[in-house]
Structure formats: C-alpha cells, structure tokens
PDB file of C-alpha atoms and ligand atoms in Angstrom:
ATOM      1  CA  UNK A 243      -0.902 -11.488   3.627  1.00 97.00           C
ATOM      2  CA  UNK A 244       1.052 -12.371   7.563  1.00 97.00           C
ATOM      3  CA  UNK A 245       2.910 -15.194   5.244  1.00 97.00           C
ATOM      4  CA  UNK A 246       4.010 -12.759   2.744  1.00 98.00           C
ATOM      5  CA  UNK A 247       5.560 -10.532   4.485  1.00 98.00           C
ATOM      6  CA  UNK A 248       7.329 -12.523   7.264  1.00 97.00           C
ATOM      7  CA  UNK A 249       9.199 -13.858   4.473  1.00 98.00           C
ATOM      8  CA  UNK A 250      10.388 -10.165   3.459  1.00 98.00           C
ATOM      9  CA  UNK A 251      11.218  -9.595   6.983  1.00 97.00           C
ATOM     10  CA  UNK A 252      13.335 -12.623   7.440  1.00 96.00           C
ATOM     11  CA  UNK A 253      14.768 -11.746   4.232  1.00 96.00           C
ATOM     12  CA  UNK A 254      15.384  -7.750   3.872  1.00 96.00           C
ATOM     13  CA  UNK A 255      12.755  -6.833   1.299  1.00 98.00           C
ATOM     14  CA  UNK A 256       9.651  -4.902   0.601  1.00 98.00           C
ATOM     15  CA  UNK A 257       6.591  -5.888  -1.355  1.00 98.00           C
ATOM     16  CA  UNK A 258       4.762  -3.393  -3.200  1.00 98.00           C
ATOM     17  CA  UNK A 259       1.477  -3.651  -2.578  1.00 98.00           C
ATOM     18  CA  UNK A 260      -0.916  -0.774  -5.055  1.00 98.00           C
ATOM     19  CA  UNK A 261      -4.012   0.323  -5.198  1.00 96.00           C
ATOM     20  CA  UNK A 262      -6.297  -1.969  -7.642  1.00 97.00           C
ATOM     21  CA  UNK A 263      -8.695   0.410  -9.380  1.00 94.00           C
ATOM     22  CA  UNK A 264     -11.127  -1.284 -11.524  1.00 95.00           C
ATOM     23  CA  UNK A 265     -10.940  -5.219 -12.654  1.00 96.00           C
ATOM     24  CA  UNK A 266      -8.531  -4.673 -15.151  1.00 96.00           C
ATOM     25  CA  UNK A 267      -5.668  -3.206 -12.844  1.00 96.00           C
ATOM     26  CA  UNK A 268      -6.469  -6.565 -10.888  1.00 98.00           C
ATOM     27  CA  UNK A 269      -5.191  -8.386 -14.237  1.00 97.00           C
ATOM     28  CA  UNK A 270      -2.014  -5.792 -14.948  1.00 97.00           C
ATOM     29  CA  UNK A 271      -0.993  -5.671 -11.327  1.00 98.00           C
ATOM     30  CA  UNK A 272      -1.029  -9.844 -10.748  1.00 98.00           C
ATOM     31  CA  UNK A 273       0.822 -10.247 -14.900  1.00 98.00           C
ATOM     32  CA  UNK A 274       3.326  -7.409 -13.589  1.00 98.00           C
ATOM     33  CA  UNK A 275       3.399  -9.423 -10.449  1.00 98.00           C
ATOM     34  CA  UNK A 276       3.649 -12.646 -12.159  1.00 98.00           C
ATOM     35  CA  UNK A 277       6.387 -10.932 -14.653  1.00 98.00           C
ATOM     36  CA  UNK A 278       9.107 -10.600 -11.780  1.00 98.00           C
ATOM     37  CA  UNK A 279       8.067 -13.311 -10.581  1.00 98.00           C
ATOM     38  CA  UNK A 280       7.369 -11.385  -6.887  1.00 98.00           C
ATOM     39  CA  UNK A 281       4.707 -11.648  -3.680  1.00 98.00           C
ATOM     40  CA  UNK A 282       1.896  -9.200  -4.125  1.00 98.00           C
ATOM     41  CA  UNK A 283      -0.202  -6.897  -2.052  1.00 98.00           C
ATOM     42  CA  UNK A 284      -3.428  -5.987  -3.734  1.00 98.00           C
ATOM     43  CA  UNK A 285      -5.212  -3.043  -2.214  1.00 97.00           C
ATOM     44  CA  UNK A 286      -8.716  -2.342  -2.293  1.00 97.00           C
ATOM     45  CA  UNK A 287     -10.499   0.135  -0.441  1.00 94.00           C
ATOM     46  CA  UNK A 288     -14.055   0.044   0.118  1.00 90.00           C
ATOM     47  CA  UNK A 289     -15.194   2.587  -2.174  1.00 89.00           C
ATOM     48  CA  UNK A 290     -13.334   1.137  -5.061  1.00 89.00           C
ATOM     49  CA  UNK A 291     -16.567  -0.569  -6.535  1.00 89.00           C
ATOM     50  CA  UNK A 292     -20.192  -0.238  -5.602  1.00 90.00           C
ATOM     51  CA  UNK A 293     -20.641  -4.144  -5.728  1.00 95.00           C
ATOM     52  CA  UNK A 294     -17.472  -4.840  -3.565  1.00 96.00           C
ATOM     53  CA  UNK A 295     -18.062  -8.626  -2.708  1.00 96.00           C
ATOM     54  CA  UNK A 296     -17.944  -9.593  -6.139  1.00 97.00           C
ATOM     55  CA  UNK A 297     -14.998  -7.606  -7.276  1.00 97.00           C
ATOM     56  CA  UNK A 298     -12.610  -9.532  -3.806  1.00 97.00           C
ATOM     57  CA  UNK A 299     -14.429 -12.366  -4.990  1.00 97.00           C
ATOM     58  CA  UNK A 300     -12.890 -11.589  -8.428  1.00 97.00           C
ATOM     59  CA  UNK A 301      -9.451 -11.165  -7.023  1.00 98.00           C
ATOM     60  CA  UNK A 302      -9.561 -14.122  -5.030  1.00 97.00           C
ATOM     61  CA  UNK A 303     -10.069 -16.477  -8.097  1.00 98.00           C
ATOM     62  CA  UNK A 304      -7.133 -14.755 -10.413  1.00 98.00           C
ATOM     63  CA  UNK A 305      -5.173 -14.821  -6.677  1.00 97.00           C
ATOM     64  CA  UNK A 306      -5.932 -18.365  -6.474  1.00 97.00           C
ATOM     65  CA  UNK A 307      -4.652 -19.186 -10.144  1.00 97.00           C
ATOM     66  CA  UNK A 308      -1.522 -17.121 -10.403  1.00 98.00           C
ATOM     67  CA  UNK A 309       1.960 -18.183 -10.662  1.00 97.00           C
ATOM     68  CA  UNK A 310       2.512 -15.794  -7.563  1.00 98.00           C
ATOM     69  CA  UNK A 311       1.546 -15.441  -3.551  1.00 98.00           C
ATOM     70  CA  UNK A 312      -1.298 -12.393  -4.011  1.00 98.00           C
ATOM     71  CA  UNK A 313      -3.134 -11.317  -1.112  1.00 98.00           C
ATOM     72  CA  UNK A 314      -5.667  -9.468  -1.483  1.00 98.00           C
ATOM     73  CA  UNK A 315      -5.972  -6.218   1.270  1.00 98.00           C
ATOM     74  CA  UNK A 316      -8.383  -3.559   2.521  1.00 97.00           C
ATOM     75  CA  UNK A 317      -6.933  -0.913   2.523  1.00 95.00           C
ATOM     76  CA  UNK A 318      -7.472   2.217   5.244  1.00 92.00           C
ATOM     77  CA  UNK A 319     -10.813  -0.001   6.888  1.00 91.00           C
ATOM     78  CA  UNK A 320     -13.070   2.086   8.285  1.00 88.00           C
ATOM     79  CA  UNK A 321     -15.815   2.100  11.098  1.00 91.00           C
ATOM     80  CA  UNK A 322     -16.981  -1.252  12.708  1.00 92.00           C
ATOM     81  CA  UNK A 323     -19.573  -1.931  10.504  1.00 93.00           C
ATOM     82  CA  UNK A 324     -17.242  -1.728   7.210  1.00 93.00           C
ATOM     83  CA  UNK A 325     -14.753  -4.208   8.996  1.00 94.00           C
ATOM     84  CA  UNK A 326     -16.941  -6.699   9.625  1.00 94.00           C
ATOM     85  CA  UNK A 327     -18.690  -6.160   6.249  1.00 94.00           C
ATOM     86  CA  UNK A 328     -15.562  -6.693   4.875  1.00 94.00           C
ATOM     87  CA  UNK A 329     -14.559 -10.121   6.890  1.00 94.00           C
ATOM     88  CA  UNK A 330     -17.575 -11.598   5.142  1.00 94.00           C
ATOM     89  CA  UNK A 331     -15.589 -10.757   1.762  1.00 95.00           C
ATOM     90  CA  UNK A 332     -12.190 -13.075   0.646  1.00 89.00           C
ATOM     91  CA  UNK A 333     -10.142 -10.092   2.133  1.00 96.00           C
ATOM     92  CA  UNK A 334      -6.967 -11.801   2.915  1.00 97.00           C
ATOM     93  CA  UNK A 335      -6.293  -9.310   5.286  1.00 97.00           C
ATOM     94  CA  UNK A 336      -7.851  -6.289   6.687  1.00 97.00           C
ATOM     95  CA  UNK A 337      -5.787  -3.021   7.347  1.00 96.00           C
ATOM     96  CA  UNK A 338      -7.830  -1.125  10.733  1.00 94.00           C
ATOM     97  CA  UNK A 339      -6.717   2.134  10.520  1.00 90.00           C
ATOM     98  CA  UNK A 340      -7.512   3.955  13.796  1.00 91.00           C
ATOM     99  CA  UNK A 341      -4.720   6.237  14.226  1.00 85.00           C
ATOM    100  CA  UNK A 342      -6.556   9.053  14.528  1.00 86.00           C
ATOM    101  CA  UNK A 343      -7.945   7.307  18.194  1.00 90.00           C
ATOM    102  CA  UNK A 344      -5.665   8.065  21.116  1.00 91.00           C
ATOM    103  CA  UNK A 345      -3.327   5.333  22.231  1.00 92.00           C
ATOM    104  CA  UNK A 346      -5.826   3.168  24.667  1.00 95.00           C
ATOM    105  CA  UNK A 347      -8.488   3.364  22.340  1.00 94.00           C
ATOM    106  CA  UNK A 348      -6.473   2.652  19.517  1.00 93.00           C
ATOM    107  CA  UNK A 349      -5.119  -1.346  21.189  1.00 96.00           C
ATOM    108  CA  UNK A 350      -9.172  -1.221  22.742  1.00 96.00           C
ATOM    109  CA  UNK A 351     -10.630  -1.338  19.221  1.00 95.00           C
ATOM    110  CA  UNK A 352      -8.117  -3.280  17.415  1.00 96.00           C
ATOM    111  CA  UNK A 353      -7.664  -5.908  19.209  1.00 97.00           C
ATOM    112  CA  UNK A 354     -11.564  -6.900  19.296  1.00 96.00           C
ATOM    113  CA  UNK A 355     -11.529  -6.478  15.324  1.00 97.00           C
ATOM    114  CA  UNK A 356      -7.808  -8.857  15.230  1.00 98.00           C
ATOM    115  CA  UNK A 357      -9.586 -11.337  17.746  1.00 97.00           C
ATOM    116  CA  UNK A 358     -12.508 -11.714  14.768  1.00 97.00           C
ATOM    117  CA  UNK A 359     -10.133 -11.826  11.882  1.00 97.00           C
ATOM    118  CA  UNK A 360      -7.286 -13.887  13.211  1.00 97.00           C
ATOM    119  CA  UNK A 361     -10.516 -16.829  14.123  1.00 96.00           C
ATOM    120  CA  UNK A 362     -11.484 -16.180   9.850  1.00 96.00           C
ATOM    121  CA  UNK A 363      -8.031 -16.702   8.886  1.00 95.00           C
ATOM    122  CA  UNK A 364      -7.680 -13.280   8.134  1.00 97.00           C
ATOM    123  CA  UNK A 365      -4.511 -11.129   8.774  1.00 97.00           C
ATOM    124  CA  UNK A 366      -4.981  -7.375  10.172  1.00 98.00           C
ATOM    125  CA  UNK A 367      -2.641  -4.506   9.620  1.00 97.00           C
ATOM    126  CA  UNK A 368      -3.156  -1.343  11.911  1.00 96.00           C
ATOM    127  CA  UNK A 369      -1.513   2.036  11.897  1.00 92.00           C
ATOM    128  CA  UNK A 370       0.833   3.873  14.718  1.00 91.00           C
ATOM    129  CA  UNK A 371       1.611   7.931  14.758  1.00 86.00           C
ATOM    130  CA  UNK A 372      -0.546   9.009  11.498  1.00 80.00           C
ATOM    131  CA  UNK A 373       0.811   8.723   8.256  1.00 82.00           C
ATOM    132  CA  UNK A 374      -0.692  12.700   6.910  1.00 77.00           C
ATOM    133  CA  UNK A 375      -1.991  13.161   3.440  1.00 78.00           C
ATOM    134  CA  UNK A 376      -1.003  16.084   0.831  1.00 70.00           C
ATOM    135  CA  UNK A 377      -4.018  16.746  -0.854  1.00 60.00           C
ATOM    136  CA  UNK A 378      -3.655  17.746  -4.530  1.00 53.00           C
ATOM    137  CA  UNK A 379       0.289  19.060  -3.724  1.00 48.00           C
ATOM    138  CA  UNK A 380       1.323  18.199  -6.742  1.00 46.00           C
ATOM    139  CA  UNK A 381       1.327  20.251 -10.023  1.00 40.00           C
ATOM    140  CA  UNK A 382       1.004  17.840 -12.175  1.00 42.00           C
ATOM    141  CA  UNK A 383      -2.933  17.583 -12.405  1.00 33.00           C
ATOM    142  CA  UNK A 384      -3.741  16.348  -8.996  1.00 39.00           C
ATOM    143  CA  UNK A 385      -6.733  17.985  -7.251  1.00 36.00           C
ATOM    144  CA  UNK A 386      -6.010  21.690  -6.648  1.00 36.00           C
ATOM    145  CA  UNK A 387      -5.730  22.324  -3.145  1.00 41.00           C
ATOM    146  CA  UNK A 388      -2.967  24.023  -0.943  1.00 42.00           C
ATOM    147  CA  UNK A 389      -2.705  21.607   1.953  1.00 52.00           C
ATOM    148  CA  UNK A 390       0.698  20.901   1.748  1.00 53.00           C
ATOM    149  CA  UNK A 391       2.164  19.399   5.160  1.00 58.00           C
ATOM    150  CA  UNK A 392       5.272  20.728   6.940  1.00 65.00           C
ATOM    151  CA  UNK A 393       8.191  18.483   8.126  1.00 66.00           C
ATOM    152  CA  UNK A 394       7.223  19.954  11.751  1.00 69.00           C
ATOM    153  CA  UNK A 395       4.077  19.040  11.824  1.00 69.00           C
ATOM    154  CA  UNK A 396       4.787  16.044  10.352  1.00 68.00           C
ATOM    155  CA  UNK A 397       7.672  14.864  13.159  1.00 76.00           C
ATOM    156  CA  UNK A 398       4.604  15.651  16.018  1.00 78.00           C
ATOM    157  CA  UNK A 399       2.622  12.553  15.014  1.00 83.00           C
ATOM    158  CA  UNK A 400       5.819  10.048  13.894  1.00 92.00           C
ATOM    159  CA  UNK A 401       5.714   6.246  15.492  1.00 94.00           C
ATOM    160  CA  UNK A 402       6.702   5.909  19.291  1.00 94.00           C
ATOM    161  CA  UNK A 403       9.499   2.955  19.620  1.00 96.00           C
ATOM    162  CA  UNK A 404       8.035   2.200  22.785  1.00 96.00           C
ATOM    163  CA  UNK A 405       4.310   2.649  21.899  1.00 96.00           C
ATOM    164  CA  UNK A 406       4.013   0.381  19.127  1.00 97.00           C
ATOM    165  CA  UNK A 407       6.732  -2.125  21.252  1.00 98.00           C
ATOM    166  CA  UNK A 408       3.622  -2.695  23.833  1.00 97.00           C
ATOM    167  CA  UNK A 409       0.586  -2.163  20.772  1.00 97.00           C
ATOM    168  CA  UNK A 410       1.738  -4.894  18.440  1.00 98.00           C
ATOM    169  CA  UNK A 411       1.899  -6.941  22.349  1.00 98.00           C
ATOM    170  CA  UNK A 412      -1.348  -6.270  23.443  1.00 98.00           C
ATOM    171  CA  UNK A 413      -3.570  -6.124  20.342  1.00 97.00           C
ATOM    172  CA  UNK A 414      -1.553  -8.649  18.504  1.00 98.00           C
ATOM    173  CA  UNK A 415      -1.435  -7.971  14.530  1.00 98.00           C
ATOM    174  CA  UNK A 416       0.494  -8.999  11.945  1.00 98.00           C
ATOM    175  CA  UNK A 417       1.623  -6.303  10.568  1.00 98.00           C
ATOM    176  CA  UNK A 418       1.693  -2.453  11.522  1.00 97.00           C
ATOM    177  CA  UNK A 419       2.083   0.752   9.428  1.00 95.00           C
ATOM    178  CA  UNK A 420       4.221   3.210  10.633  1.00 94.00           C
ATOM    179  CA  UNK A 421       4.522   6.715  11.023  1.00 92.00           C
ATOM    180  CA  UNK A 422       8.429   7.968   9.405  1.00 93.00           C
ATOM    181  CA  UNK A 423       8.220  10.821   7.198  1.00 89.00           C
ATOM    182  CA  UNK A 424       5.971   9.816   4.136  1.00 88.00           C
ATOM    183  CA  UNK A 425       2.825  11.448   3.640  1.00 84.00           C
ATOM    184  CA  UNK A 426      -0.589   9.752   1.163  1.00 85.00           C
ATOM    185  CA  UNK A 427      -0.821  11.267  -2.496  1.00 81.00           C
ATOM    186  CA  UNK A 428       2.393  13.448  -4.465  1.00 79.00           C
ATOM    187  CA  UNK A 429       4.549  16.008  -2.819  1.00 80.00           C
ATOM    188  CA  UNK A 430       5.039  19.354  -4.572  1.00 77.00           C
ATOM    189  CA  UNK A 431       7.207  19.413  -7.099  1.00 76.00           C
ATOM    190  CA  UNK A 432      10.584  18.630  -6.316  1.00 74.00           C
ATOM    191  CA  UNK A 433      10.237  17.934  -2.469  1.00 78.00           C
ATOM    192  CA  UNK A 434      11.091  14.591  -1.544  1.00 79.00           C
ATOM    193  CA  UNK A 435      10.159  14.019   2.427  1.00 82.00           C
ATOM    194  CA  UNK A 436      12.818  13.263   4.722  1.00 85.00           C
ATOM    195  CA  UNK A 437      12.985   9.954   6.296  1.00 91.00           C
ATOM    196  CA  UNK A 438      13.424   9.165  10.210  1.00 94.00           C
ATOM    197  CA  UNK A 439      15.581   6.140   9.364  1.00 96.00           C
ATOM    198  CA  UNK A 440      17.149   6.036  12.770  1.00 96.00           C
ATOM    199  CA  UNK A 441      13.864   5.672  13.752  1.00 96.00           C
ATOM    200  CA  UNK A 442      13.274   3.380  11.594  1.00 97.00           C
ATOM    201  CA  UNK A 443      16.404   0.768  12.528  1.00 97.00           C
ATOM    202  CA  UNK A 444      15.298   1.508  16.879  1.00 97.00           C
ATOM    203  CA  UNK A 445      11.087   0.367  15.347  1.00 97.00           C
ATOM    204  CA  UNK A 446      12.597  -2.197  13.273  1.00 97.00           C
ATOM    205  CA  UNK A 447      14.943  -4.356  15.865  1.00 97.00           C
ATOM    206  CA  UNK A 448      12.313  -3.930  18.336  1.00 98.00           C
ATOM    207  CA  UNK A 449       8.898  -4.593  16.921  1.00 97.00           C
ATOM    208  CA  UNK A 450       8.277  -7.690  16.009  1.00 95.00           C
ATOM    209  CA  UNK A 451       5.923  -7.820  13.667  1.00 98.00           C
ATOM    210  CA  UNK A 452       6.542  -6.571   9.859  1.00 98.00           C
ATOM    211  CA  UNK A 453       6.586  -3.046   9.376  1.00 98.00           C
ATOM    212  CA  UNK A 454       4.781  -0.699   6.890  1.00 97.00           C
ATOM    213  CA  UNK A 455       5.104   2.152   5.213  1.00 94.00           C
ATOM    214  CA  UNK A 456       2.001   4.639   3.587  1.00 92.00           C
ATOM    215  CA  UNK A 457       2.347   7.479   0.871  1.00 87.00           C
ATOM    216  CA  UNK A 458       5.123   5.438  -0.808  1.00 85.00           C
ATOM    217  CA  UNK A 459       4.193   7.869  -4.344  1.00 86.00           C
ATOM    218  CA  UNK A 460       7.255  10.285  -4.169  1.00 85.00           C
ATOM    219  CA  UNK A 461       9.272   9.694  -2.009  1.00 87.00           C
ATOM    220  CA  UNK A 462      12.203   9.553  -3.778  1.00 90.00           C
ATOM    221  CA  UNK A 463      14.060   5.757  -5.099  1.00 94.00           C
ATOM    222  CA  UNK A 464      17.089   5.688  -3.055  1.00 94.00           C
ATOM    223  CA  UNK A 465      14.692   6.994   0.121  1.00 94.00           C
ATOM    224  CA  UNK A 466      12.683   4.103  -0.627  1.00 95.00           C
ATOM    225  CA  UNK A 467      15.209   1.509  -1.358  1.00 96.00           C
ATOM    226  CA  UNK A 468      16.675   2.338   2.039  1.00 96.00           C
ATOM    227  CA  UNK A 469      13.867   2.052   4.143  1.00 96.00           C
ATOM    228  CA  UNK A 470      13.125  -1.399   2.490  1.00 97.00           C
ATOM    229  CA  UNK A 471      16.404  -2.915   2.789  1.00 96.00           C
ATOM    230  CA  UNK A 472      16.151  -1.039   6.926  1.00 96.00           C
ATOM    231  CA  UNK A 473      12.858  -2.705   7.939  1.00 95.00           C
ATOM    232  CA  UNK A 474      10.325  -1.763   5.742  1.00 97.00           C
ATOM    233  CA  UNK A 475       8.322  -5.172   4.714  1.00 98.00           C
ATOM    234  CA  UNK A 476       4.899  -3.665   2.362  1.00 97.00           C
ATOM    235  CA  UNK A 477       5.378  -0.126   1.013  1.00 97.00           C
ATOM    236  CA  UNK A 478       1.406   1.302  -0.571  1.00 95.00           C
ATOM    237  CA  UNK A 479       1.551   3.032  -4.087  1.00 94.00           C
ATOM    238  CA  UNK A 480      -0.792   4.453  -5.659  1.00 93.00           C
ATOM    239  CA  UNK A 481      -0.200   8.586  -7.292  1.00 92.00           C
ATOM    240  CA  UNK A 482       2.629   7.326  -8.767  1.00 93.00           C
ATOM    241  CA  UNK A 483       1.008   4.340 -10.878  1.00 95.00           C
ATOM    242  CA  UNK A 484      -1.618   6.354 -11.842  1.00 94.00           C
ATOM    243  CA  UNK A 485       0.840   9.261 -12.589  1.00 94.00           C
ATOM    244  CA  UNK A 486       2.646   7.217 -14.802  1.00 94.00           C
ATOM    245  CA  UNK A 487      -0.900   5.863 -16.227  1.00 93.00           C
ATOM    246  CA  UNK A 488      -1.720   9.485 -17.140  1.00 91.00           C
ATOM    247  CA  UNK A 489       1.989  10.406 -19.004  1.00 91.00           C
ATOM    248  CA  UNK A 490       1.432   7.372 -21.052  1.00 89.00           C
ATOM    249  CA  UNK A 491      -2.062   9.004 -22.536  1.00 85.00           C
ATOM    250  CA  UNK A 492      -0.838  12.112 -22.684  1.00 84.00           C
ATOM    251  CA  UNK A 493       2.127  11.022 -24.856  1.00 81.00           C
ATOM    252  CA  UNK A 494       0.094   9.137 -26.517  1.00 71.00           C
ATOM    253  CA  UNK A 495       2.240   6.246 -26.279  1.00 70.00           C
ATOM    254  CA  UNK A 496       1.404   3.170 -27.929  1.00 62.00           C
ATOM    255  CA  UNK A 497       3.440   0.954 -30.597  1.00 58.00           C
ATOM    256  CA  UNK A 498       4.267   3.103 -33.617  1.00 58.00           C
ATOM    257  CA  UNK A 499       1.829   1.700 -36.416  1.00 56.00           C
ATOM    258  CA  UNK A 500      -1.064   2.934 -34.802  1.00 61.00           C
ATOM    259  CA  UNK A 501      -2.211   6.026 -36.065  1.00 67.00           C
ATOM    260  CA  UNK A 502      -3.024   9.018 -33.786  1.00 67.00           C
ATOM    261  CA  UNK A 503      -6.583   7.781 -34.508  1.00 68.00           C
ATOM    262  CA  UNK A 504      -6.245   4.896 -32.668  1.00 67.00           C
ATOM    263  CA  UNK A 505      -4.732   6.420 -29.424  1.00 66.00           C
ATOM    264  CA  UNK A 506      -7.210   9.534 -29.290  1.00 69.00           C
ATOM    265  CA  UNK A 507     -10.084   6.181 -29.506  1.00 69.00           C
ATOM    266  CA  UNK A 508      -7.751   3.927 -27.394  1.00 72.00           C
ATOM    267  CA  UNK A 509      -5.947   5.334 -24.391  1.00 78.00           C
ATOM    268  CA  UNK A 510      -6.820   2.861 -21.895  1.00 85.00           C
ATOM    269  CA  UNK A 511      -4.027   0.370 -22.980  1.00 85.00           C
ATOM    270  CA  UNK A 512      -1.558   3.042 -22.196  1.00 87.00           C
ATOM    271  CA  UNK A 513      -3.264   3.892 -18.996  1.00 91.00           C
ATOM    272  CA  UNK A 514      -2.339   0.275 -18.047  1.00 94.00           C
ATOM    273  CA  UNK A 515       1.189   0.163 -19.637  1.00 92.00           C
ATOM    274  CA  UNK A 516       1.705   2.817 -17.904  1.00 94.00           C
ATOM    275  CA  UNK A 517       0.874   1.781 -14.281  1.00 96.00           C
ATOM    276  CA  UNK A 518       2.739  -1.749 -15.155  1.00 97.00           C
ATOM    277  CA  UNK A 519       5.774   0.124 -15.948  1.00 96.00           C
ATOM    278  CA  UNK A 520       5.562   1.913 -13.120  1.00 97.00           C
ATOM    279  CA  UNK A 521       5.205  -1.107 -11.101  1.00 98.00           C
ATOM    280  CA  UNK A 522       7.491  -3.409 -12.099  1.00 98.00           C
ATOM    281  CA  UNK A 523       9.836  -1.125 -11.570  1.00 97.00           C
ATOM    282  CA  UNK A 524       8.887  -0.399  -8.004  1.00 97.00           C
ATOM    283  CA  UNK A 525       9.208  -4.022  -7.635  1.00 98.00           C
ATOM    284  CA  UNK A 526      12.364  -3.915  -8.129  1.00 98.00           C
ATOM    285  CA  UNK A 527      13.336  -0.897  -6.731  1.00 97.00           C
ATOM    286  CA  UNK A 528      12.106  -3.205  -3.112  1.00 98.00           C
ATOM    287  CA  UNK A 529      13.667  -6.175  -4.602  1.00 98.00           C
ATOM    288  CA  UNK A 530      10.642  -8.556  -4.167  1.00 98.00           C
ATOM    289  CA  UNK A 531      11.563  -9.515  -7.854  1.00 98.00           C
ATOM    290  CA  UNK A 532      12.144 -13.499  -7.501  1.00 98.00           C
ATOM    291  CA  UNK A 533      10.529 -14.036  -4.318  1.00 98.00           C
ATOM    292  CA  UNK A 534       7.715 -15.354  -4.473  1.00 96.00           C
TER     293      UNK A 534
HETATM  294 ZN1   ZN B 716      -2.282   4.854   3.915  1.00 64.44          ZN
END
C-alpha cells in the first residue's frame, strides 16, 4: 500500500478504499478500478469471511493479475492475536487502530507491530485522534438507533498536529488516519459533516506520510473532493456503496428486457452494479482516474 499512497501524496489525489464483503465484490471492485485505470485499496475486516485466509488469497490472486495496482488492507485490525494472524495471510497492509488508547500506549503497541509488519514487507496504517461512528443515523434503512455524534463531541477527538508528527516519527507507520470531521457510517438525512480544512492543511504540511480519512460515505462531494486535493491520499468508503446497491435493487435496476420475475428472483446483479457505479463515481471525485 505504501508505494500506492506515496505516489498519491506527491500528485495530490486520493485512492479509493472500498470495503469488499464477499468474493464477488473483490471482482467488482478490481474491475471498476481497471475500467477507470485507477489504483485501488481493498478494505477487508477480520469478520468479512469465516475462512479469511482463503478469502485474502483469492484477492491476492486477482490483484496479481490485475492491470492496476491493488493493495489488500486489513481494516481496523483488532487485538494482537488478530494482527499476527493477519500478518500470516496475504495482506499487503494492515490498519492497527489503537486510537482509543492513551498517546504513549498507542505508540508503544503500534511501534511493535510496525517492526514485525515491515520485516514481512507489509505496510501499516494507524489512527490518531478518533474517528467515531454514527450508528444507524440514516433514515434510509440502516440499523435503527439514536447515536448521533454532535459537532462538539467530535472536535474533542480531532487529531493534534504536534502529536501526529511525533507519532509518525516514533512509530514509523506508513500512513495515518486522521480525525478532521468525518465519522463512520451514514449521517442523518440532509446533514453533511463540517471538515476542518485548516487542520488538514497543517497536518499535510507537518506530517511526512500520506493521510487517510475514514468515514468517507455521506461526507458530501465538495468536502471529499477538496480533502483529496488538499492532503488526503486514501478515503475509506463502505456505506455509500452498499446504499447504492440497495437502491438499485429497490428500483429494479436491470435491463428493460428483463421481466419483473427476473428482477425479483435475481436482485444481486443490480446490487453489484450499484456498488460499482458508486465506486466509479468516487474514483473520479478523488481524481485517481488514470493514475494506475
Ligand atoms: Zn475506519
């Protein structure tokens, strides 16, 4: 992942990092990237598949035979055991999320993992500040709950510039996820997060590795396009891709020639088409088209 992101940092664009949820989305994500001639980072979580090793191996095979650069990233790697198990698989990078720990503890745990990962040729992404989660804040069919993060709650968790500089120097991570205003999941309908662009600029100038944002979905096109231009090199997106997939199913997206029965019986092609179209849209927005 490191070379893919270093190039993005130099050329001021960002690489899309969609979650892949099953074997078919691996194919779809890579095909979409090939269509756009764009590099891509496949985000895989530890819970994605019961046989994760085989799943990642499949992704690796597809990546090797792809016409564009593909990284396979463990997203939000959990405890030490999970990280070490992942390092034995074919991940090209792992994200170690210790953002809930105190600064010194975060550094201590992540540095140790970086040493091991780098020995094995695997890149490491870490997070400083904390990117929270909107749980089911969306009114369009997401899980129901009232956990909506307020702007004030968020500001307290934003990444601090001096800490970020020290953190990267001491841990030797290859890229850093920063908290500048986005949160995981979807936002309540009509609400777009406010992104602290001044903070982003300071981070971009001071921190010597590529910056990442999580919670790209629903952040607003203007926000995302500007963030990618002004210092973000990797955007994690999941919810918007799934949402578009569901939309295509609900709207009966298929060729006109398909009858209603076909549409009802075979909703999956519509789902993947929605996922792919949304991903394509974001690749354009992040300006990574033709950057393979
Ligand atoms: Zn995340």
